[in-house]
Amino acid sequence: MANKKKTTIKDIANVLGITPSAVSKALNNNPRISKKTKANVIQVAKNLNYQPNHIASALRKGKSNLVGVIIPRANSHFFSSVIEKIEDVLNKEGYNIIITQSNESYTKECNNIDALLYTQVDGIIASMANETTQLDYYEKIKSQNIPLILFDRGENDLNVDYVGIDDYQSSHIVIKHLVEQGCKRIAHIGGFSHTRIYKNRIRGYRDALKKYNLPIEDDLITESNLSIEDGRKNMQKLIDTTTLPDAVYVAGDYAALGALQVLKENNINVPKDVALVGFSNDTFSSLVTPSLSSIEQHSEKIGELAAHAFLKRMSHPDEKVSLNKMILKPQLIVRDSSKRK
Amino acid sequence: MANKKKTTIKDIANVLGITPSAVSKALNNNPRISKKTKANVIQVAKNLNYQPNHIASALRKGKSNLVGVIIPRANSHFFSSVIEKIEDVLNKEGYNIIITQSNESYTKECNNIDALLYTQVDGIIASMANETTQLDYYEKIKSQNIPLILFDRGENDLNVDYVGIDDYQSSHIVIKHLVEQGCKRIAHIGGFSHTRIYKNRIRGYRDALKKYNLPIEDDLITESNLSIEDGRKNMQKLIDTTTLPDAVYVAGDYAALGALQVLKENNINVPKDVALVGFSNDTFSSLVTPSLSSIEQHSEKIGELAAHAFLKRMSHPDEKVSLNKMILKPQLIVRDSSKRK
DNA sequence: TACATTTGTTACAACGTTTGAACAAATGTA
DNA sequence: TACATTTGTTCAAACGTTGTAACAAATGTA
């Protein structure tokens, strides 16, 4: 069982009668090492099943090649595909990523940040928990002078790189579509307005209603975590406490699904009685009945841009640009849940 | 911007006029250090905003406190909640986890393993990609003498710790239920039989049919990746090429969803014409119409057991037990898609 | 008083790698 | 022949921490 020690460059050096530094240089393809020596080193390394010790190299170089990623939870098409892309891009550049989930909890998020900093990650790419309103822990990251990139759920005040879609614009697109379908009273089941993206969606919703001369009724607007349960509850509330609106724009697909359930349970026809539009185009959105119209957020593109933003910060640490905000165009995928014509 | 150097124990030592080792001992609460010194050290550490360098400590101690986790993809309720629990348990013990996704690709999985080993993880917890049939890379992990724990998608031949549910038993439970609902010709949309869990589900399905004296028709059995698309295709095939069975048992919820879609598109009533049962009780399963009966796999429990298995291996590296197979009881959640009575 | 034990600290090597300076040998140049 | 340059390697220090041995001082024991 106990397979002795791991092979180190010292072992290779001993076999060949050269010094460890020569071996190190050979392995790193240093131009001053002869081809013959390099070949020998590589051969012996293979024979001894040498595995470079990343930790030692990280210590010496002051660089861990680890990037921390913080997301609310992996259990959604959006986040898991953003991560997939980030991993893709960064792996190619020799980075590994440490994914942590906040589960929408501020405390957990702070713990994650501490853990990542402790692990000496070279940078952090994050999307904030719904609960997060204080930015002290993000300031802590900034104070360590490692790149911090936010995506989707970000904050203006932090003044760091950001990748996301145009949420304000999204609402406009949704409302335009619903108006075109003949809807006149449109409700909004939204996220918490303390989070920038949800605030923008709400703002966009209100402004778009104004634009189309539709009434803004505060009873038709709710804020929540946008869980399935939140969607159910808020839809039920709309049914119970007001005259039924003829459309509901939900700021998340899970909540939209919950809303859809409640509508069906109450024998309210979607889209005829109530048109429904969700947000984020999750995997199941096309699969439920009726299929759910939703805003596509271009998750792969977001992941790609976030990863590249990190890489750019790494290669140009003294770049003058202090903020780089990348805003993608949203796209509405129209499906049965909102097709009235 | 350039915030100088990071604080090290050396800096703290200088301030207090003691040696770095005293500081280290103080921070590690060594009993030989006086209370007064400890208090001083902690105070100065706070003042200088000291962050311990995990890399240095990892090198010295020969232990990274990093655990690698390999999953097919995070985008499912099952895997994301297993991970959540693993993270939970291991964080409490001072470990961070590095999550990597194989995307069901063997090549990607091998790359992930290499990356994790290179990062000097203290152990690996993995669930195999559908594509994986060779075990060479897993043997590589074993040869490094770090704990390897498999869950869900495992392999008998590797002879390592395993956590999963009783797949064979699951099929029996499903078939029993379907028989009780009056079904007489039950199809199976299964995973690839080269993967142990899917093999067991198929085996259980066949044996259960036998047990209830139902005919086994090879035309009613398909193997695939169990993606939504696979579910659609295989359901369509069942409709096109054979007389319609009166029940379909699908080995994954995504594929079951695909099958459900096709059934609805063909105006086949679920559950009256065809009863449908899925596997893994994903979030959306209760939310589609009709709601989908499914096997609950106790993902949190699996995560918990896997994490504990790792911890146990770490604390008792020379344990005689060479294999610890933990098999959980499956539970069928009966919903509308299979309720015929 | 003489010695043993406990307490609190220092000294130093080590973990495995990388890097810049130094150096010797080989080659080139005038 | 004398010197400059190039080539291939060695040397030694460093990254930040930890653990063991050593040591001095304080305290306990007879």
PDB file of N, CA and C (backbone and C1' of nucleotides) in Angstrom, chain D residues 1-26:
ATOM      1  P    DT D   1      49.353  30.212 -28.736  1.00  0.00           P
ATOM      2  O5'  DT D   1      49.253  31.790 -29.093  1.00  0.00           O
ATOM      3  C5'  DT D   1      50.284  32.667 -28.746  1.00  0.00           C
ATOM      4  C4'  DT D   1      49.633  33.955 -28.335  1.00  0.00           C
ATOM      5  C3'  DT D   1      48.887  33.889 -26.993  1.00  0.00           C
ATOM      6  O3'  DT D   1      49.163  35.065 -26.236  1.00  0.00           O
ATOM      7  C1'  DT D   1      47.371  34.545 -28.709  1.00  0.00           C
ATOM      8  P    DA D   2      48.511  35.232 -24.804  1.00  0.00           P
ATOM      9  O5'  DA D   2      47.319  36.192 -25.214  1.00  0.00           O
ATOM     10  C5'  DA D   2      47.566  37.521 -25.652  1.00  0.00           C
ATOM     11  C4'  DA D   2      46.241  38.245 -25.688  1.00  0.00           C
ATOM     12  C3'  DA D   2      45.457  38.200 -24.373  1.00  0.00           C
ATOM     13  O3'  DA D   2      44.943  39.494 -24.097  1.00  0.00           O
ATOM     14  C1'  DA D   2      44.134  37.277 -26.124  1.00  0.00           C
ATOM     15  P    DC D   3      44.160  39.750 -22.689  1.00  0.00           P
ATOM     16  O5'  DC D   3      42.651  39.797 -23.175  1.00  0.00           O
ATOM     17  C5'  DC D   3      42.277  40.734 -24.200  1.00  0.00           C
ATOM     18  C4'  DC D   3      40.977  40.286 -24.800  1.00  0.00           C
ATOM     19  C3'  DC D   3      39.800  40.243 -23.808  1.00  0.00           C
ATOM     20  O3'  DC D   3      38.815  41.165 -24.248  1.00  0.00           O
ATOM     21  C1'  DC D   3      39.806  38.361 -25.256  1.00  0.00           C
ATOM     22  P    DA D   4      37.585  41.525 -23.290  1.00  0.00           P
ATOM     23  O5'  DA D   4      36.395  40.989 -24.183  1.00  0.00           O
ATOM     24  C5'  DA D   4      36.244  41.497 -25.511  1.00  0.00           C
ATOM     25  C4'  DA D   4      35.139  40.729 -26.200  1.00  0.00           C
ATOM     26  C3'  DA D   4      33.823  40.682 -25.423  1.00  0.00           C
ATOM     27  O3'  DA D   4      32.767  40.958 -26.328  1.00  0.00           O
ATOM     28  C1'  DA D   4      34.569  38.465 -25.888  1.00  0.00           C
ATOM     29  P    DT D   5      31.282  41.094 -25.818  1.00  0.00           P
ATOM     30  O5'  DT D   5      30.726  39.657 -26.182  1.00  0.00           O
ATOM     31  C5'  DT D   5      30.762  39.224 -27.555  1.00  0.00           C
ATOM     32  C4'  DT D   5      30.288  37.791 -27.627  1.00  0.00           C
ATOM     33  C3'  DT D   5      28.930  37.540 -26.960  1.00  0.00           C
ATOM     34  O3'  DT D   5      28.045  37.081 -27.958  1.00  0.00           O
ATOM     35  C1'  DT D   5      30.523  35.849 -26.387  1.00  0.00           C
ATOM     36  P    DT D   6      26.505  36.847 -27.672  1.00  0.00           P
ATOM     37  O5'  DT D   6      26.499  35.266 -27.514  1.00  0.00           O
ATOM     38  C5'  DT D   6      27.044  34.467 -28.577  1.00  0.00           C
ATOM     39  C4'  DT D   6      27.092  33.024 -28.119  1.00  0.00           C
ATOM     40  C3'  DT D   6      25.770  32.491 -27.553  1.00  0.00           C
ATOM     41  O3'  DT D   6      25.451  31.321 -28.284  1.00  0.00           O
ATOM     42  C1'  DT D   6      27.588  31.961 -26.112  1.00  0.00           C
ATOM     43  P    DT D   7      24.133  30.474 -28.020  1.00  0.00           P
ATOM     44  O5'  DT D   7      24.664  29.370 -27.021  1.00  0.00           O
ATOM     45  C5'  DT D   7      25.723  28.496 -27.430  1.00  0.00           C
ATOM     46  C4'  DT D   7      25.974  27.485 -26.336  1.00  0.00           C
ATOM     47  C3'  DT D   7      24.701  26.872 -25.731  1.00  0.00           C
ATOM     48  O3'  DT D   7      24.879  25.474 -25.745  1.00  0.00           O
ATOM     49  C1'  DT D   7      26.129  27.682 -24.024  1.00  0.00           C
ATOM     50  P    DG D   8      23.726  24.503 -25.352  1.00  0.00           P
ATOM     51  O5'  DG D   8      24.147  24.211 -23.851  1.00  0.00           O
ATOM     52  C5'  DG D   8      25.226  23.319 -23.595  1.00  0.00           C
ATOM     53  C4'  DG D   8      25.401  23.214 -22.108  1.00  0.00           C
ATOM     54  C3'  DG D   8      24.150  22.731 -21.356  1.00  0.00           C
ATOM     55  O3'  DG D   8      24.525  21.608 -20.596  1.00  0.00           O
ATOM     56  C1'  DG D   8      25.057  24.641 -20.327  1.00  0.00           C
ATOM     57  P    DT D   9      23.414  20.757 -19.843  1.00  0.00           P
ATOM     58  O5'  DT D   9      23.700  21.219 -18.347  1.00  0.00           O
ATOM     59  C5'  DT D   9      24.986  20.927 -17.792  1.00  0.00           C
ATOM     60  C4'  DT D   9      25.315  21.898 -16.687  1.00  0.00           C
ATOM     61  C3'  DT D   9      24.493  21.752 -15.414  1.00  0.00           C
ATOM     62  O3'  DT D   9      25.115  20.788 -14.572  1.00  0.00           O
ATOM     63  C1'  DT D   9      25.190  24.008 -15.884  1.00  0.00           C
ATOM     64  P    DT D  10      24.508  20.495 -13.147  1.00  0.00           P
ATOM     65  O5'  DT D  10      25.169  21.649 -12.268  1.00  0.00           O
ATOM     66  C5'  DT D  10      26.589  21.724 -12.135  1.00  0.00           C
ATOM     67  C4'  DT D  10      26.926  22.870 -11.204  1.00  0.00           C
ATOM     68  C3'  DT D  10      26.377  22.717  -9.784  1.00  0.00           C
ATOM     69  O3'  DT D  10      27.409  23.107  -8.882  1.00  0.00           O
ATOM     70  C1'  DT D  10      25.646  24.760 -10.711  1.00  0.00           C
ATOM     71  P    DC D  11      27.242  22.691  -7.348  1.00  0.00           P
ATOM     72  O5'  DC D  11      27.068  24.117  -6.658  1.00  0.00           O
ATOM     73  C5'  DC D  11      27.462  25.280  -7.374  1.00  0.00           C
ATOM     74  C4'  DC D  11      27.099  26.518  -6.585  1.00  0.00           C
ATOM     75  C3'  DC D  11      26.536  26.288  -5.181  1.00  0.00           C
ATOM     76  O3'  DC D  11      27.139  27.252  -4.329  1.00  0.00           O
ATOM     77  C1'  DC D  11      24.945  27.466  -6.506  1.00  0.00           C
ATOM     78  P    DA D  12      26.970  27.140  -2.751  1.00  0.00           P
ATOM     79  O5'  DA D  12      25.796  28.186  -2.514  1.00  0.00           O
ATOM     80  C5'  DA D  12      25.846  29.445  -3.192  1.00  0.00           C
ATOM     81  C4'  DA D  12      24.574  30.199  -2.902  1.00  0.00           C
ATOM     82  C3'  DA D  12      23.970  29.939  -1.509  1.00  0.00           C
ATOM     83  O3'  DA D  12      23.525  31.176  -1.028  1.00  0.00           O
ATOM     84  C1'  DA D  12      22.370  29.465  -3.166  1.00  0.00           C
ATOM     85  P    DA D  13      23.029  31.315   0.461  1.00  0.00           P
ATOM     86  O5'  DA D  13      21.705  32.164   0.196  1.00  0.00           O
ATOM     87  C5'  DA D  13      21.690  33.118  -0.887  1.00  0.00           C
ATOM     88  C4'  DA D  13      20.265  33.333  -1.316  1.00  0.00           C
ATOM     89  C3'  DA D  13      19.265  33.428  -0.163  1.00  0.00           C
ATOM     90  O3'  DA D  13      18.406  34.515  -0.433  1.00  0.00           O
ATOM     91  C1'  DA D  13      18.551  31.788  -1.690  1.00  0.00           C
ATOM     92  P    DA D  14      17.598  35.196   0.748  1.00  0.00           P
ATOM     93  O5'  DA D  14      16.097  34.964   0.301  1.00  0.00           O
ATOM     94  C5'  DA D  14      15.678  35.356  -1.013  1.00  0.00           C
ATOM     95  C4'  DA D  14      14.514  34.505  -1.427  1.00  0.00           C
ATOM     96  C3'  DA D  14      13.437  34.348  -0.346  1.00  0.00           C
ATOM     97  O3'  DA D  14      12.353  35.211  -0.644  1.00  0.00           O
ATOM     98  C1'  DA D  14      13.854  32.321  -1.560  1.00  0.00           C
ATOM     99  P    DC D  15      11.335  35.557   0.547  1.00  0.00           P
ATOM    100  O5'  DC D  15       9.899  35.426  -0.115  1.00  0.00           O
ATOM    101  C5'  DC D  15       9.644  34.914  -1.422  1.00  0.00           C
ATOM    102  C4'  DC D  15       8.611  33.818  -1.371  1.00  0.00           C
ATOM    103  C3'  DC D  15       7.929  33.609  -0.023  1.00  0.00           C
ATOM    104  O3'  DC D  15       6.738  34.388   0.019  1.00  0.00           O
ATOM    105  C1'  DC D  15       8.532  31.514  -1.077  1.00  0.00           C
ATOM    106  P    DG D  16       6.428  35.331   1.277  1.00  0.00           P
ATOM    107  O5'  DG D  16       5.856  34.278   2.319  1.00  0.00           O
ATOM    108  C5'  DG D  16       4.600  33.686   2.048  1.00  0.00           C
ATOM    109  C4'  DG D  16       4.359  32.597   3.058  1.00  0.00           C
ATOM    110  C3'  DG D  16       4.382  33.068   4.517  1.00  0.00           C
ATOM    111  O3'  DG D  16       3.180  32.634   5.106  1.00  0.00           O
ATOM    112  C1'  DG D  16       5.786  31.177   4.216  1.00  0.00           C
ATOM    113  P    DT D  17       2.835  32.815   6.629  1.00  0.00           P
ATOM    114  O5'  DT D  17       3.120  31.349   7.140  1.00  0.00           O
ATOM    115  C5'  DT D  17       2.298  30.302   6.690  1.00  0.00           C
ATOM    116  C4'  DT D  17       2.949  28.960   6.942  1.00  0.00           C
ATOM    117  C3'  DT D  17       2.982  28.527   8.398  1.00  0.00           C
ATOM    118  O3'  DT D  17       1.857  27.676   8.606  1.00  0.00           O
ATOM    119  C1'  DT D  17       4.994  27.932   7.190  1.00  0.00           C
ATOM    120  P    DT D  18       1.561  27.147  10.025  1.00  0.00           P
ATOM    121  O5'  DT D  18       2.649  25.980  10.206  1.00  0.00           O
ATOM    122  C5'  DT D  18       2.529  24.792   9.440  1.00  0.00           C
ATOM    123  C4'  DT D  18       3.601  23.816   9.865  1.00  0.00           C
ATOM    124  C3'  DT D  18       3.553  23.419  11.348  1.00  0.00           C
ATOM    125  O3'  DT D  18       3.704  22.015  11.382  1.00  0.00           O
ATOM    126  C1'  DT D  18       5.709  24.166  10.788  1.00  0.00           C
ATOM    127  P    DG D  19       3.088  21.172  12.496  1.00  0.00           P
ATOM    128  O5'  DG D  19       4.312  20.283  12.991  1.00  0.00           O
ATOM    129  C5'  DG D  19       5.121  19.623  12.027  1.00  0.00           C
ATOM    130  C4'  DG D  19       6.471  19.343  12.640  1.00  0.00           C
ATOM    131  C3'  DG D  19       6.401  18.947  14.113  1.00  0.00           C
ATOM    132  O3'  DG D  19       7.292  17.864  14.303  1.00  0.00           O
ATOM    133  C1'  DG D  19       7.824  20.803  13.860  1.00  0.00           C
ATOM    134  P    DT D  20       7.279  17.034  15.644  1.00  0.00           P
ATOM    135  O5'  DT D  20       8.801  16.533  15.774  1.00  0.00           O
ATOM    136  C5'  DT D  20       9.716  16.713  14.694  1.00  0.00           C
ATOM    137  C4'  DT D  20      11.045  17.176  15.245  1.00  0.00           C
ATOM    138  C3'  DT D  20      11.296  16.782  16.710  1.00  0.00           C
ATOM    139  O3'  DT D  20      12.613  16.252  16.803  1.00  0.00           O
ATOM    140  C1'  DT D  20      11.642  19.088  16.441  1.00  0.00           C
ATOM    141  P    DA D  21      13.117  15.572  18.131  1.00  0.00           P
ATOM    142  O5'  DA D  21      14.439  16.398  18.410  1.00  0.00           O
ATOM    143  C5'  DA D  21      15.209  16.886  17.310  1.00  0.00           C
ATOM    144  C4'  DA D  21      16.075  18.031  17.788  1.00  0.00           C
ATOM    145  C3'  DA D  21      16.661  17.810  19.181  1.00  0.00           C
ATOM    146  O3'  DA D  21      18.030  18.191  19.134  1.00  0.00           O
ATOM    147  C1'  DA D  21      15.468  19.857  19.127  1.00  0.00           C
ATOM    148  P    DA D  22      18.956  18.051  20.401  1.00  0.00           P
ATOM    149  O5'  DA D  22      19.030  19.552  20.898  1.00  0.00           O
ATOM    150  C5'  DA D  22      19.446  20.559  19.988  1.00  0.00           C
ATOM    151  C4'  DA D  22      19.303  21.891  20.672  1.00  0.00           C
ATOM    152  C3'  DA D  22      19.892  21.928  22.096  1.00  0.00           C
ATOM    153  O3'  DA D  22      20.819  22.994  22.153  1.00  0.00           O
ATOM    154  C1'  DA D  22      17.690  22.818  22.058  1.00  0.00           C
ATOM    155  P    DC D  23      21.832  23.073  23.372  1.00  0.00           P
ATOM    156  O5'  DC D  23      21.224  24.309  24.166  1.00  0.00           O
ATOM    157  C5'  DC D  23      20.854  25.503  23.462  1.00  0.00           C
ATOM    158  C4'  DC D  23      19.935  26.299  24.333  1.00  0.00           C
ATOM    159  C3'  DC D  23      20.358  26.340  25.814  1.00  0.00           C
ATOM    160  O3'  DC D  23      20.714  27.658  26.147  1.00  0.00           O
ATOM    161  C1'  DC D  23      18.012  26.048  25.563  1.00  0.00           C
ATOM    162  P    DA D  24      21.653  27.923  27.386  1.00  0.00           P
ATOM    163  O5'  DA D  24      20.792  29.039  28.137  1.00  0.00           O
ATOM    164  C5'  DA D  24      20.154  30.064  27.368  1.00  0.00           C
ATOM    165  C4'  DA D  24      18.947  30.541  28.137  1.00  0.00           C
ATOM    166  C3'  DA D  24      19.208  30.808  29.624  1.00  0.00           C
ATOM    167  O3'  DA D  24      18.728  32.104  29.903  1.00  0.00           O
ATOM    168  C1'  DA D  24      17.341  29.353  29.357  1.00  0.00           C
ATOM    169  P    DA D  25      18.969  32.737  31.329  1.00  0.00           P
ATOM    170  O5'  DA D  25      17.520  32.590  31.968  1.00  0.00           O
ATOM    171  C5'  DA D  25      16.400  33.151  31.268  1.00  0.00           C
ATOM    172  C4'  DA D  25      15.150  32.715  31.981  1.00  0.00           C
ATOM    173  C3'  DA D  25      15.170  32.955  33.496  1.00  0.00           C
ATOM    174  O3'  DA D  25      13.973  33.640  33.817  1.00  0.00           O
ATOM    175  C1'  DA D  25      14.570  30.706  33.016  1.00  0.00           C
ATOM    176  P    DA D  26      13.705  34.154  35.289  1.00  0.00           P
ATOM    177  O5'  DA D  26      12.618  33.093  35.774  1.00  0.00           O
ATOM    178  C5'  DA D  26      11.402  32.969  35.017  1.00  0.00           C
ATOM    179  C4'  DA D  26      10.644  31.792  35.567  1.00  0.00           C
ATOM    180  C3'  DA D  26      10.402  31.834  37.080  1.00  0.00           C
ATOM    181  O3'  DA D  26       9.020  31.605  37.305  1.00  0.00           O
ATOM    182  C1'  DA D  26      11.327  29.748  36.443  1.00  0.00           C
TER     183       DA D  26
END
